[in-house]
CSV table of C-alpha atoms in Angstrom, one decimal:
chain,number,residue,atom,x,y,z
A,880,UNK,CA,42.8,125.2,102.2
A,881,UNK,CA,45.4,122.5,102.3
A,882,UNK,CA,49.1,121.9,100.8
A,883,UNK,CA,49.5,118.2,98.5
A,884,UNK,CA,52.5,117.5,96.7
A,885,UNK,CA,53.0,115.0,94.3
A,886,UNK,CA,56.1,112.9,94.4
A,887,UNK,CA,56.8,111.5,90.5
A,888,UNK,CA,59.4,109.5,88.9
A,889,UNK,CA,60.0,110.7,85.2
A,890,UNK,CA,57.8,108.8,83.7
A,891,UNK,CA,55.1,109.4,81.9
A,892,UNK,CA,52.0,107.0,82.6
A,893,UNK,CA,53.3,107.6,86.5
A,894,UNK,CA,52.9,111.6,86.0
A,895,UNK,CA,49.5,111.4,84.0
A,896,UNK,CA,46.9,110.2,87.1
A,897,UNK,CA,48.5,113.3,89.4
A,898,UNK,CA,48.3,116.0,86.6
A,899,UNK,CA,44.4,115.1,86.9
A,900,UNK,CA,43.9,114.3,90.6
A,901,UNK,CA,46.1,118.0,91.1
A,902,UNK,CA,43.9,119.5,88.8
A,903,UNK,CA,41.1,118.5,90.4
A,904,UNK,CA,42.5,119.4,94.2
A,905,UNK,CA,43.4,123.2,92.6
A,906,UNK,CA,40.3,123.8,91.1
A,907,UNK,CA,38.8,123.3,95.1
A,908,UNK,CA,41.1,126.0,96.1
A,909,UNK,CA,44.3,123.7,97.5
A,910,UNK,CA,47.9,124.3,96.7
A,911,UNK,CA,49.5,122.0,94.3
A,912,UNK,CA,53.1,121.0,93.8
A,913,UNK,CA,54.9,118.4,91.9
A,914,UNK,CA,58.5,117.0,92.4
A,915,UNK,CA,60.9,115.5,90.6
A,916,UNK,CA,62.2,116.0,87.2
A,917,UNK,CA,61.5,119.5,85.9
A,918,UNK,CA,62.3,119.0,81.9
A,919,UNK,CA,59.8,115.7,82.2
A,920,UNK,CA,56.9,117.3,84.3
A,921,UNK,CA,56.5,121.1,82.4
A,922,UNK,CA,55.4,119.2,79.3
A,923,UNK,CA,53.2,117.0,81.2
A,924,UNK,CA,51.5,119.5,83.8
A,925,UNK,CA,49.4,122.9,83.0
A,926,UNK,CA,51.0,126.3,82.0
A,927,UNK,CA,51.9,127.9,85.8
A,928,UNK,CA,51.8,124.6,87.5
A,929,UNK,CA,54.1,124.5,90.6
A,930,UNK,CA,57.6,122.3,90.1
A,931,UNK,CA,60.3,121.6,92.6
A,932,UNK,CA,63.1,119.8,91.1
A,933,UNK,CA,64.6,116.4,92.8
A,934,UNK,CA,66.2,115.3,89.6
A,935,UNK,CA,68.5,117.5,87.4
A,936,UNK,CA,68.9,116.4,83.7
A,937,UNK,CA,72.2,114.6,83.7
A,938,UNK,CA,70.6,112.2,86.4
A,939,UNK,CA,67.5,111.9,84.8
A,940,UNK,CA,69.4,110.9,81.7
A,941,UNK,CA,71.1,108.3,83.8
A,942,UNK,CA,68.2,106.6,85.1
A,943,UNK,CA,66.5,106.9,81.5
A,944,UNK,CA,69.5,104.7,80.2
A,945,UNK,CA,69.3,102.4,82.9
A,946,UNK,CA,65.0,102.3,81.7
A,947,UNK,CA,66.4,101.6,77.6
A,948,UNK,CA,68.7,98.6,79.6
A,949,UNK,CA,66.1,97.1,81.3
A,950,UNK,CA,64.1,96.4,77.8
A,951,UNK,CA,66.8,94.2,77.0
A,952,UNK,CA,66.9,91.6,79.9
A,953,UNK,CA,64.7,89.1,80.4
A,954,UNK,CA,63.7,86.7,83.1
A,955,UNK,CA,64.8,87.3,86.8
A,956,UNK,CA,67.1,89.5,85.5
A,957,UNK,CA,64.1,92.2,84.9
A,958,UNK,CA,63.3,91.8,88.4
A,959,UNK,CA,67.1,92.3,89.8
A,960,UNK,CA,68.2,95.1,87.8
A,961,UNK,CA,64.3,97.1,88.0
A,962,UNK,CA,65.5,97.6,91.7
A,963,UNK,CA,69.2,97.6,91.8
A,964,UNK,CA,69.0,100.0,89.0
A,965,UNK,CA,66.2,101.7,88.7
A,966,UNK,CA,63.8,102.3,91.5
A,967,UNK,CA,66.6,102.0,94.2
A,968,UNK,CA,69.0,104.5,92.4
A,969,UNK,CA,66.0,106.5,92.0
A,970,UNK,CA,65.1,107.1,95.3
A,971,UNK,CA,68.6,107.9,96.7
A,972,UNK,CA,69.4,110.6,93.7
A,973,UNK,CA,65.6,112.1,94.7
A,974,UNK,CA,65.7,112.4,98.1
A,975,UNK,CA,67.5,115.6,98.8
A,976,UNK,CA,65.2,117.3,96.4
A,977,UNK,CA,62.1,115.9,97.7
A,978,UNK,CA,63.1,116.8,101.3
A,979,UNK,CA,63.9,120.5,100.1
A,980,UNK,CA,60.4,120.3,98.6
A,981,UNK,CA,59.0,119.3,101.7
A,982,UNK,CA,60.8,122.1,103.8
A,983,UNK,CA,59.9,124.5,101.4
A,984,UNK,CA,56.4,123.9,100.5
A,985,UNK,CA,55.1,122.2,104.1
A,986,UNK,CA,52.9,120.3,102.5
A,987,UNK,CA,49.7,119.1,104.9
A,988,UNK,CA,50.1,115.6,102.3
A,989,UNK,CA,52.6,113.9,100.3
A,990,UNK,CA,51.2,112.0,97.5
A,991,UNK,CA,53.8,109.5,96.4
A,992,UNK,CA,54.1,107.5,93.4
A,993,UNK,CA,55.0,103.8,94.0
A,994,UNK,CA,58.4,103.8,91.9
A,995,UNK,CA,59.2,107.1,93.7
A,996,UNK,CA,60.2,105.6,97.0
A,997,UNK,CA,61.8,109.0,98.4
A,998,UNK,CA,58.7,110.1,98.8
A,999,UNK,CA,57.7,108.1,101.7
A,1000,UNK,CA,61.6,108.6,103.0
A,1001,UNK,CA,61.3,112.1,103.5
A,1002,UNK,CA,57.6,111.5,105.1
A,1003,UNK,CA,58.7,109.3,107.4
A,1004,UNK,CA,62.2,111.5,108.3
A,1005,UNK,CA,60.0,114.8,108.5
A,1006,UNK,CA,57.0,113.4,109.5
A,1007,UNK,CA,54.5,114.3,106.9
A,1008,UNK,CA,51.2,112.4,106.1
A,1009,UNK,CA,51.7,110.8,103.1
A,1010,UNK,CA,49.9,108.6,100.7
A,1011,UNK,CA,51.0,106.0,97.6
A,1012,UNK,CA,49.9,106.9,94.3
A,1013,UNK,CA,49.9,103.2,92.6
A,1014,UNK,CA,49.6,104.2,88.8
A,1015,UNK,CA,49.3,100.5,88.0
A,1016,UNK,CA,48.1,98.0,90.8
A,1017,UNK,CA,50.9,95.1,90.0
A,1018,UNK,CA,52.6,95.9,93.4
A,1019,UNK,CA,49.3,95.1,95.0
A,1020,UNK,CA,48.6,91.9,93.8
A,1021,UNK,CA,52.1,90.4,94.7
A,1022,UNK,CA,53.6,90.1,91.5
A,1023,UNK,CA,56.4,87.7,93.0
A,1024,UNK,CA,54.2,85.7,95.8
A,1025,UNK,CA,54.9,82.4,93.3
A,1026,UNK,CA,58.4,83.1,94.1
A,1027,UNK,CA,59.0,83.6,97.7
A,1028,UNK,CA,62.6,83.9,97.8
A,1029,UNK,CA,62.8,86.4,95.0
A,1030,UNK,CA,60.1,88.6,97.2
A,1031,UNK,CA,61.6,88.4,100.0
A,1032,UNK,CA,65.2,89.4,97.8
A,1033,UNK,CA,62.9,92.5,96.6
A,1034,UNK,CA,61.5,93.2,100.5
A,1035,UNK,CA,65.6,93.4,101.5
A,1036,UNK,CA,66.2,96.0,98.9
A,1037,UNK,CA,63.6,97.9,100.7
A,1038,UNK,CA,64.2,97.6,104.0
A,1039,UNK,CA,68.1,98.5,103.6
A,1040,UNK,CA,67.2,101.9,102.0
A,1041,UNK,CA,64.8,102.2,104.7
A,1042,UNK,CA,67.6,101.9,107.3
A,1043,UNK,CA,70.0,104.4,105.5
A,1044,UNK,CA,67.5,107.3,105.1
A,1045,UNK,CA,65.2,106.3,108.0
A,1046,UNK,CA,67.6,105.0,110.5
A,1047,UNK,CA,64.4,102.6,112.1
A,1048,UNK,CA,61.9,99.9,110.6
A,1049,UNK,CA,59.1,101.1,109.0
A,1050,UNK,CA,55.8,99.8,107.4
A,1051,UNK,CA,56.4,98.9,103.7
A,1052,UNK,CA,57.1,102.3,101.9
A,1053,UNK,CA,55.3,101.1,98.8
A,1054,UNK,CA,51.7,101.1,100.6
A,1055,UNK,CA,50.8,103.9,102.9
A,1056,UNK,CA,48.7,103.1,106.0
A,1057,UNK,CA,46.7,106.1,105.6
A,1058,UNK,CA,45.3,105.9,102.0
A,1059,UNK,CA,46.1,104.2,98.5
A,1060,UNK,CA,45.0,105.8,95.7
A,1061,UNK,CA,44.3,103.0,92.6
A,1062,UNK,CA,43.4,104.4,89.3
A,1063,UNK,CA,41.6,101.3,88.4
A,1064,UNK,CA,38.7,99.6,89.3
A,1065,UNK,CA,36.9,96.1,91.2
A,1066,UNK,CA,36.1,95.5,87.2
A,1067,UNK,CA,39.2,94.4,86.9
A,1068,UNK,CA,41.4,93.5,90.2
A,1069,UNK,CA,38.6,92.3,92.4
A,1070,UNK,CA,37.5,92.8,95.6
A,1071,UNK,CA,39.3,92.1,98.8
A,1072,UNK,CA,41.6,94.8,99.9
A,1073,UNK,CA,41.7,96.9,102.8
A,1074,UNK,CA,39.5,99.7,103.4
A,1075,UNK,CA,42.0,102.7,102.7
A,1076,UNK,CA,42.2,101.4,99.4
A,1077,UNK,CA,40.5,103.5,97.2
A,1078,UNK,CA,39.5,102.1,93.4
A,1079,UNK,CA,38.9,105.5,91.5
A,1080,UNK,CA,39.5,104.5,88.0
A,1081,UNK,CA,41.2,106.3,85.8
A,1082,UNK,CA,42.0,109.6,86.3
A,1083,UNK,CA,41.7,111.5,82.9
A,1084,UNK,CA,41.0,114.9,83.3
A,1085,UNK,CA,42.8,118.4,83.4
A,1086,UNK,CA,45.7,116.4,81.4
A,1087,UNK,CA,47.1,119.4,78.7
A,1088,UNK,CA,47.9,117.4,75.6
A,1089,UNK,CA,50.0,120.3,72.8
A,1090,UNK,CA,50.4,117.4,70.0
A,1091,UNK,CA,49.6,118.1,66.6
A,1092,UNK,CA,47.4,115.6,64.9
A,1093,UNK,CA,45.9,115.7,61.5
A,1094,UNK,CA,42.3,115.4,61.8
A,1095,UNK,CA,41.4,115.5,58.7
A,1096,UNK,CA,42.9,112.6,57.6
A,1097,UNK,CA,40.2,110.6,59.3
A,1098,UNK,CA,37.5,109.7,56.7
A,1099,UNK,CA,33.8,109.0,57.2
A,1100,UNK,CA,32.8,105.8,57.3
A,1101,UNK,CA,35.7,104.2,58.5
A,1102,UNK,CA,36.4,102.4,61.2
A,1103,UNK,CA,39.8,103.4,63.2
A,1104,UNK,CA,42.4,101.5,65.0
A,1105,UNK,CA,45.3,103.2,67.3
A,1106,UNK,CA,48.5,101.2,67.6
A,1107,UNK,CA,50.5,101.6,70.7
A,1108,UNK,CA,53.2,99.8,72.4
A,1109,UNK,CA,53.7,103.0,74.5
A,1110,UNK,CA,56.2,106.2,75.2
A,1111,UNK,CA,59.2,103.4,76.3
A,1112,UNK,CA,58.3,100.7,74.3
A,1113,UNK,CA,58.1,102.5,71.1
A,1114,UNK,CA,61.4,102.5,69.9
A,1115,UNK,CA,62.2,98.4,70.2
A,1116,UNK,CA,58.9,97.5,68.3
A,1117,UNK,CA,60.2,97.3,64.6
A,1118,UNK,CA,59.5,93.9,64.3
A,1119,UNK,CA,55.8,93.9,65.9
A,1120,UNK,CA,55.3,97.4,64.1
A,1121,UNK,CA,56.5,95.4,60.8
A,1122,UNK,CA,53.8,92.7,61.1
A,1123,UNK,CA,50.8,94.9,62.5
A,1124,UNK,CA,51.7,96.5,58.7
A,1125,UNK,CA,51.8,93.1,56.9
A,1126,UNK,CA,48.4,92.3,59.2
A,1127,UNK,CA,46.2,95.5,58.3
A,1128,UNK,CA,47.5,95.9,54.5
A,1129,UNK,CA,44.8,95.0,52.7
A,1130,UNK,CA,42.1,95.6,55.8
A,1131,UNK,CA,39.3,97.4,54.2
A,1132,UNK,CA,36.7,100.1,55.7
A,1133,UNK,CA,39.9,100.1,58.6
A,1134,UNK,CA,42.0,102.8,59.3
A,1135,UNK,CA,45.0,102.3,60.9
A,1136,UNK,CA,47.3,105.0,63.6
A,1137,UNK,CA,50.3,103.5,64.8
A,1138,UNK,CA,52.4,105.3,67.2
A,1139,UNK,CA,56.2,104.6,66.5
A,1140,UNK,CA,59.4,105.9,65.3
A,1141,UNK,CA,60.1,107.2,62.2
A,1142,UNK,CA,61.1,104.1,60.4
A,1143,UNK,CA,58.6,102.0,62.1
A,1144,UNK,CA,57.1,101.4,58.8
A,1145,UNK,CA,58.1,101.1,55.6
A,1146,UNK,CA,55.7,102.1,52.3
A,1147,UNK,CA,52.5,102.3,54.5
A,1148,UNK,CA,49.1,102.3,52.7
A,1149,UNK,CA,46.8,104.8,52.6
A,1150,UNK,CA,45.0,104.2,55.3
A,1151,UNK,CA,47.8,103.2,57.7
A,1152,UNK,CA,49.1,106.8,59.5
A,1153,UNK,CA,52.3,106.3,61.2
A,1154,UNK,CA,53.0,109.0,64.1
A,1155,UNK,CA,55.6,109.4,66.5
A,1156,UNK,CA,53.4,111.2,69.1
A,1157,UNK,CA,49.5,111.6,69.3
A,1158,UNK,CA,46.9,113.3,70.8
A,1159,UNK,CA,45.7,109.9,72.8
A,1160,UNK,CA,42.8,111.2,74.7
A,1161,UNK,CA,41.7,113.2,72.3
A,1162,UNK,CA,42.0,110.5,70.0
A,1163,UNK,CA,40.2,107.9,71.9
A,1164,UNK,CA,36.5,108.9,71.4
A,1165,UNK,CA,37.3,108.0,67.2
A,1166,UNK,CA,38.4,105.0,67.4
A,1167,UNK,CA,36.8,101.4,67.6
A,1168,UNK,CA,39.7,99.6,69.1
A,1169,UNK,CA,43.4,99.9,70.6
A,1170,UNK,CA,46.2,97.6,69.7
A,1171,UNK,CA,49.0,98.0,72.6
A,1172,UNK,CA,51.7,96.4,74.9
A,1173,UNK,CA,49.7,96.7,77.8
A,1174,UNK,CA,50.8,99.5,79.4
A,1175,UNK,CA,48.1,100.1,82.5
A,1176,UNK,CA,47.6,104.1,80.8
A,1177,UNK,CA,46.5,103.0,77.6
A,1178,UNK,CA,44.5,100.0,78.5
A,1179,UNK,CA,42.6,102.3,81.4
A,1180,UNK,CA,42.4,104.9,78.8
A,1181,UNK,CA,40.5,102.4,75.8
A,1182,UNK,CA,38.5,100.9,78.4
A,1183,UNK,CA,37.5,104.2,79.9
A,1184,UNK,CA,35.8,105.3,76.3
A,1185,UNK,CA,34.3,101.8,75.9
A,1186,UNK,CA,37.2,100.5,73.7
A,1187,UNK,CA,37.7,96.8,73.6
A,1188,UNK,CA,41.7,95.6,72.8
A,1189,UNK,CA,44.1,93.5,71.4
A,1190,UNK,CA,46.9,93.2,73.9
A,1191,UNK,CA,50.5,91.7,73.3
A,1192,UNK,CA,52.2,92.6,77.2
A,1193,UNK,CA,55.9,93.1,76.9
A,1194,UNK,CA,57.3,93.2,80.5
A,1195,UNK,CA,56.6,94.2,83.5
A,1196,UNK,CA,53.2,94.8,84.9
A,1197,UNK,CA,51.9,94.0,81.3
A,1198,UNK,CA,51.0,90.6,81.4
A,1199,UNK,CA,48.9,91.0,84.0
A,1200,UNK,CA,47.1,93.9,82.9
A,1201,UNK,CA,46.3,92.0,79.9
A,1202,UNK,CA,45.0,89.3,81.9
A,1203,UNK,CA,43.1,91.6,83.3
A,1204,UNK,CA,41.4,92.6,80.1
A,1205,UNK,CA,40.7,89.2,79.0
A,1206,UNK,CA,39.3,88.3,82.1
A,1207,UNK,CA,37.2,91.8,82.0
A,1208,UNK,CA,36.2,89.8,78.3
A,1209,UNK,CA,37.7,93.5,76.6
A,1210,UNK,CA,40.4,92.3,74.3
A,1211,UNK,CA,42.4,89.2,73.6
A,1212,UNK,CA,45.9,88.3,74.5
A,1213,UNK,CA,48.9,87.5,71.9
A,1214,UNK,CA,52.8,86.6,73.1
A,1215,UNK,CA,54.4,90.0,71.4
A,1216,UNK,CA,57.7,87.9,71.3
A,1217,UNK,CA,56.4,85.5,68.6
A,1218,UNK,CA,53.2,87.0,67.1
A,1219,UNK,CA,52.4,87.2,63.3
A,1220,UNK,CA,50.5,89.4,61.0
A,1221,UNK,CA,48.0,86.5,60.8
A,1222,UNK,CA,47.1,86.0,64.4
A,1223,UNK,CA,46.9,90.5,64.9
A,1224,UNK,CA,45.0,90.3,61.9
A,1225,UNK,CA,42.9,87.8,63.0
A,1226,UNK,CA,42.6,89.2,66.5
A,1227,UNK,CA,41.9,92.6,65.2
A,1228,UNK,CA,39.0,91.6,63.2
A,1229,UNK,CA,37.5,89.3,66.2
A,1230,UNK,CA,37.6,92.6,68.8
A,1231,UNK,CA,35.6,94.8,66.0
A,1232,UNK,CA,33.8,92.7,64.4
A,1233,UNK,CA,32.2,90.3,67.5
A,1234,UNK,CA,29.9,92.5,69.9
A,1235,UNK,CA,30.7,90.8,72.7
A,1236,UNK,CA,34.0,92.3,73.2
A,1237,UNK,CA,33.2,96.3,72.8
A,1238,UNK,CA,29.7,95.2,75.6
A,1239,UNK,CA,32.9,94.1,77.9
A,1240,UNK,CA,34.7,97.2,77.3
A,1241,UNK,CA,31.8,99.1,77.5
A,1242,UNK,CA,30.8,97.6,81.1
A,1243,UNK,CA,34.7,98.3,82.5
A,1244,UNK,CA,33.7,102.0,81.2
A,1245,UNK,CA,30.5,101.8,83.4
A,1246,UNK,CA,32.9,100.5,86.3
A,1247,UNK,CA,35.2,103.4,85.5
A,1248,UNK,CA,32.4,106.0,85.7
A,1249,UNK,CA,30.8,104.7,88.9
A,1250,UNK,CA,33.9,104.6,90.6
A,1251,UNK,CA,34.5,108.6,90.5
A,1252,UNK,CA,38.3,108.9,89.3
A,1253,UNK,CA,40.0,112.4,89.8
A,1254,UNK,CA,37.5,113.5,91.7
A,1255,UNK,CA,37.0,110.7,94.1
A,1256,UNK,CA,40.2,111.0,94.4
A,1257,UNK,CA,40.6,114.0,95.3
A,1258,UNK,CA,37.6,113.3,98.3
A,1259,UNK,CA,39.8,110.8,99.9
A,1260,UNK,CA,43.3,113.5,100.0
A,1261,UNK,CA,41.1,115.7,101.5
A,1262,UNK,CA,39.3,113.3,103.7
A,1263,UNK,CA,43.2,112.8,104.9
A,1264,UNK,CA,43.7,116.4,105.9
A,1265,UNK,CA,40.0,116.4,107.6
């Protein structure tokens, strides 16, 4: 049996594919680890799972702040401070830890998540297979290729940590050579990639979820709605959250979960059930479409139970997942900065009430399915060690 450890930022949507794919691996037999931040990954992993710490909680608060910054900027600035304060930072205050966890552990594979860029550090400094983990597949599309000299600004960034913790040039760290592991699928980002790319689709399973929901409050008869902009979004929707209320109101035979803050809504209907956490994939199978941000997790997640959208993208990777999803012919696209109850309304109604849209979901789920997830991914770590 073989030794993988997963390499995580502390984030949430980057932790959920490896609790599934490390579930899968352990349930052949294989030792699992995961490193990185322990607070973040015991409430994401099973009871007993194996954690190395790389982050301790005053620096995990730090990079946190620098995440709850970020939502503020807009423009080129996203782009600059994302690496000069996030992903950059991140991998310098992980690496020690990571290499400890290598030491320790000798794992036969490192499975590295693209925003944790120590992982592929400490592979290349202590020569350890490794492989990227790309929770959402924005890096592989070339986000920046319409802006050349801002790519090449981002490839610098790279290549300077590569010299301080590497000491020689290097393939880029954010795609291994040996296997990328893409928890999507052709459905949505197309063909044409190289051969040690493997589309698995989401990875879903073995993902403990210990939130309280109230089931009961879901009637017969009704059709249901989940509301998401996400676990880092959450807290700077008020004014979306405020006309997603205006927008289902007086929506009969609809009922309504948002996921939000406390005061996300004020004087809520009946049928409108505001929580700050839920169960989502337990959720899933009840509803009848997803209203979110979207964040590659949730979009993956909806599609994967056949659950067309309405997406307003934020930042980030978001617009293009939701291009993705319009393209797929599985949701429609509003601009979250300027959109009205009128036009989520609208949308809302289009996505459950026209066919066409839940058949496109549906057909993503089918490409979903075929492609294998956890366990096909799972066949290709192993197919490394082989």
């Amino acid at each position: 049996m073989s030794r993988y450890l997963f390499v995580v930022p502390p984030l949430v949507g980057h932790v959920n594919p490896t609790v599934a794919v490390g579930g899968e691996l352990a349930d052949r037999g294989h030792e699992v680890a995961w490193v990185g931040h322990p607070a973040t990954l015991r409430t994401l992993l099973p009871e007993g799972a194996l954690v190395l710490p790389a982050l301790d909680d005053e620096l995990e608060r730090r990079i946190q702040d620098a995440r709850r910054r970020w939502l503020r900027l807009r423009g080129m600035a996203v782009v600059k401070f994302f690496w000069e304060d996030f992903v950059i930072p991140l991998a310098r205050a992980m690496v020690p830890g990571v290499e400890s966890a290598v030491r320790g552990f000798a794992p036969d594979v490192l499975v590295a998540d693209q925003q944790a860029l120590a992982g592929p550090l400490v592979a290349h400094r202590t020569a350890t297979p490794w492989v990227t983990s790309a929770s959402t597949p924005a890096e592989l599309l070339r986000p920046l290729k319409s802006l050349p000299k801002v790519e090449a600004w981002v490839d610098a960034q790279i290549e300077d940590l590569v010299r301080e913790f590497v000491g020689r040039p290097t393939p880029d760290i954010r795609f291994s050579e040996r296997l990328v592991l893409v928890f999507t699928s052709s459905a949505l980002v197309g063909d044409g990639f190289p051969d040690h790319y493997a589309f698995t689709g989401p990875a879903l399973s073995h993902r403990p979820d210990r939130t309280d929901f109230p089931w009961d409050w879901l009637a017969d008869g009704q059709r249901r709605v989940l509301v998401s902009l996400g676990t880092l979004n959450g807290a700077a929707g008020q004014r979306f959250f405020g006309e997603v209320a205006e927008a289902v109101a007086d929506l009969r035979g609809v009922q309504v979960v948002v996921v939000g803050p406390p005061d996300a809504l004020a004087g809520a209907p009946d049928h409108v059930l505001l929580a700050e956490r839920v169960p989502q994939l337990e959720l899933m199978p009840h509803l009848d479409a997803v209203v979110s941000h979207g964040g590659h997790n949730t979009v993956c997640e909806a599609l994967a139970h056949g659950l067309p959208l309405v997406v307003a993208p934020i930042r980030d990777d978001q617009p293009l997942i939701a291009d993705q999803v319009v393209s797929a012919g599985a949701g429609i696209r509003l601009t979250y900065a300027r959109v009205r109850a009128p036009e989520i309304r609208g949308a809302l109604e289009e996505v459950l009430d026209r066919p066409g849209y839940a058949e496109a979901a549906r057909r993503v789920q089918q490409s979903f399915q075929a492609a294998g997830g956890a366990s096909t991914a799972a066949d290709h770590l192993e197919a490394v060690v082989a």
